[in-house]
Amino acid sequence: MAFDERKDERDFMVRSQIAARGVRDRRVLEAMRKVPRHLFVPQSYGAEAYDDYPLPIGFGQTISQPYIVAFMAEALLLKGEERVLEIGTGSGYQTAVLSTLAGNIRSVERIAALLERARATLESLKIDNVELRLGDGFFGWIEKAPFDAIILSAAPFDIPATILRQLADGGRLVAPVGPSGAQTLVRVTRRGEHFDTEALLDVAFVPMRPGVSDI
Ligand code: SAH
């Protein structure tokens, strides 16, 4: 049911914002047509859920623009069986998109209220290959490492070595890096003890913050 609602708007979003800008991975395009983004934004923004920009989700945080969600998912080069770590669950929308593209998703969020709202939304959609945890993503999720893919939804100044060490050999990390106003989306590929970095795109993300939030 939920997956049928507003399907035409998602089809149009994929055509005009995502495929039009060069995202080609058919599984990513299908995921973006499938996941009901309107369920992940606050009700007051429901009408804008499929528009071409980020939206506030409370606590000073935002759900990324649809194109950026798709671009990052494509950049992870997922085939279907991967173990994925996400830092910054936020609304859970990116988590839901990734859940259709990989084997399982572990996602860490530092704001309890966002985490619980994301949990409720994901459960209502019966998405069951996702595990969420309240915590400080600067530490990754050591008990579940290594990961074939890691995605950061908030920007650190530099990618923490603690997180890079949780990447499997051959694994990819996609993250916005740098200070507000001068961030670059990068992909880091682990080859043994070497980490190859590619710059992909200029972006604007909320900053990654240390510690679990007390609000
Ligand atoms: N992909 C999310 C975007 C959320 S915005 C979505 O689709 O909605 C980025 C999120 O990163 C915020 O919820 C913020 O609280 C979280 N965040 C920032 N620093 C963090 C940290 N150190 N550990 C975990 N989450 C963090």
Tab-separated table of N, CA and C and ligand atoms in Angstrom, residues 37 40 57 59 61-64 69 86-95 108-111 114 135-138 153-154 205-211, ligand 1:
chain	number	residue	atom	x	y	z
A	37	ARG	N	9.250	8.487	0.104
A	37	ARG	CA	9.967	9.561	0.801
A	37	ARG	C	9.044	10.422	1.667
A	40	PHE	N	8.957	9.964	5.384
A	40	PHE	CA	10.158	10.259	6.160
A	40	PHE	C	10.326	11.746	6.454
A	57	ILE	N	14.207	18.188	9.190
A	57	ILE	CA	13.568	17.053	9.886
A	57	ILE	C	13.565	17.280	11.396
A	59	PHE	N	15.506	19.381	15.000
A	59	PHE	CA	16.796	19.353	15.707
A	59	PHE	C	17.931	19.927	14.856
A	61	GLN	N	18.521	19.421	11.770
A	61	GLN	CA	19.033	18.449	10.799
A	61	GLN	C	18.170	18.465	9.532
A	62	THR	N	18.687	17.873	8.467
A	62	THR	CA	17.941	17.855	7.201
A	62	THR	C	17.991	16.478	6.555
A	63	ILE	N	16.959	16.186	5.773
A	63	ILE	CA	16.961	15.014	4.898
A	63	ILE	C	17.543	15.521	3.577
A	64	SER	N	18.516	14.802	3.032
A	64	SER	CA	19.210	15.277	1.832
A	64	SER	C	18.271	15.354	0.637
A	69	VAL	N	20.936	11.659	-2.367
A	69	VAL	CA	20.718	10.315	-1.813
A	69	VAL	C	21.029	9.258	-2.888
A	86	GLU	N	25.963	2.957	8.088
A	86	GLU	CA	25.581	4.351	7.839
A	86	GLU	C	25.776	5.143	9.126
A	87	ILE	N	26.399	6.310	9.012
A	87	ILE	CA	26.529	7.210	10.167
A	87	ILE	C	25.586	8.384	9.935
A	88	GLY	N	24.623	8.586	10.845
A	88	GLY	CA	23.657	9.673	10.690
A	88	GLY	C	22.355	9.176	10.078
A	89	THR	N	21.586	8.430	10.865
A	89	THR	CA	20.316	7.859	10.387
A	89	THR	C	19.331	8.951	9.991
A	90	GLY	N	19.282	10.027	10.778
A	90	GLY	CA	18.348	11.124	10.499
A	90	GLY	C	16.919	10.616	10.419
A	91	SER	N	16.277	10.862	9.290
A	91	SER	CA	14.888	10.436	9.080
A	91	SER	C	14.783	8.931	8.802
A	92	GLY	N	15.898	8.310	8.413
A	92	GLY	CA	15.861	6.899	8.010
A	92	GLY	C	15.620	6.708	6.513
A	93	TYR	N	15.501	7.810	5.770
A	93	TYR	CA	15.202	7.678	4.328
A	93	TYR	C	16.357	7.030	3.554
A	94	GLN	N	17.568	7.560	3.756
A	94	GLN	CA	18.720	6.947	3.074
A	94	GLN	C	18.871	5.477	3.498
A	95	THR	N	18.604	5.212	4.761
A	95	THR	CA	18.666	3.841	5.287
A	95	THR	C	17.706	2.951	4.502
A	108	VAL	N	23.900	4.341	12.721
A	108	VAL	CA	24.133	4.977	14.025
A	108	VAL	C	23.660	6.423	13.964
A	109	GLU	N	22.920	6.867	14.996
A	109	GLU	CA	22.428	8.248	15.082
A	109	GLU	C	22.674	8.751	16.495
A	110	ARG	N	23.021	10.054	16.635
A	110	ARG	CA	23.339	10.604	17.959
A	110	ARG	C	22.158	11.314	18.611
A	111	ILE	N	21.041	11.528	17.880
A	111	ILE	CA	19.867	12.204	18.452
A	111	ILE	C	18.749	11.176	18.640
A	114	LEU	N	15.276	11.502	16.809
A	114	LEU	CA	15.314	11.186	15.371
A	114	LEU	C	15.408	9.681	15.175
A	135	GLY	N	24.226	6.334	19.218
A	135	GLY	CA	25.648	6.340	19.546
A	135	GLY	C	26.368	7.444	18.815
A	136	ASP	N	27.663	7.513	19.057
A	136	ASP	CA	28.515	8.493	18.395
A	136	ASP	C	29.201	7.823	17.214
A	137	GLY	N	28.794	8.241	16.015
A	137	GLY	CA	29.305	7.626	14.800
A	137	GLY	C	30.795	7.807	14.576
A	138	PHE	N	31.428	8.727	15.309
A	138	PHE	CA	32.886	8.855	15.170
A	138	PHE	C	33.586	7.547	15.514
A	153	SER	N	26.373	10.587	6.530
A	153	SER	CA	25.338	11.554	6.145
A	153	SER	C	25.566	12.913	6.773
A	154	ALA	N	26.661	13.053	7.519
A	154	ALA	CA	27.050	14.328	8.105
A	154	ALA	C	28.554	14.457	7.854
A	205	PHE	N	26.508	19.604	3.538
A	205	PHE	CA	25.881	18.734	4.539
A	205	PHE	C	25.940	19.392	5.918
A	206	VAL	N	25.109	18.900	6.843
A	206	VAL	CA	25.254	19.314	8.236
A	206	VAL	C	26.566	18.718	8.761
A	207	PRO	N	27.191	19.391	9.739
A	207	PRO	CA	28.449	18.861	10.270
A	207	PRO	C	28.234	17.631	11.146
A	208	MET	N	29.217	16.752	11.151
A	208	MET	CA	29.214	15.641	12.092
A	208	MET	C	29.611	16.198	13.460
A	209	ARG	N	28.879	15.806	14.499
A	209	ARG	CA	29.148	16.327	15.841
A	209	ARG	C	29.505	15.179	16.779
A	210	PRO	N	30.381	15.451	17.748
A	210	PRO	CA	30.816	14.372	18.645
A	210	PRO	C	29.799	14.083	19.751
A	211	GLY	N	29.794	12.872	20.227
A	211	GLY	CA	29.004	12.498	21.409
A	211	GLY	C	27.549	12.260	21.081
B	1	SAH	N1	20.562	10.442	5.561
B	1	SAH	C1	19.758	11.162	6.524
B	1	SAH	C2	20.316	12.561	6.694
B	1	SAH	C3	20.307	13.002	8.116
B	1	SAH	S1	21.156	14.516	8.455
B	1	SAH	C4	18.313	11.158	6.040
B	1	SAH	O1	18.060	10.531	5.009
B	1	SAH	O2	17.447	11.721	6.694
B	1	SAH	C5	22.603	13.923	9.274
B	1	SAH	C6	22.393	13.185	10.564
B	1	SAH	O3	23.680	12.861	11.094
B	1	SAH	C7	21.666	13.966	11.648
B	1	SAH	O4	20.530	13.252	12.053
B	1	SAH	C8	22.699	14.070	12.776
B	1	SAH	O5	22.137	14.015	14.068
B	1	SAH	C9	23.580	12.864	12.496
B	1	SAH	N2	24.920	12.925	13.097
B	1	SAH	C10	25.770	13.973	13.164
B	1	SAH	N3	26.903	13.632	13.818
B	1	SAH	C11	26.757	12.319	14.169
B	1	SAH	C12	27.565	11.382	14.892
B	1	SAH	N4	28.758	11.709	15.395
B	1	SAH	N5	27.089	10.130	15.068
B	1	SAH	C13	25.872	9.766	14.586
B	1	SAH	N6	25.064	10.599	13.908
B	1	SAH	C14	25.492	11.865	13.703
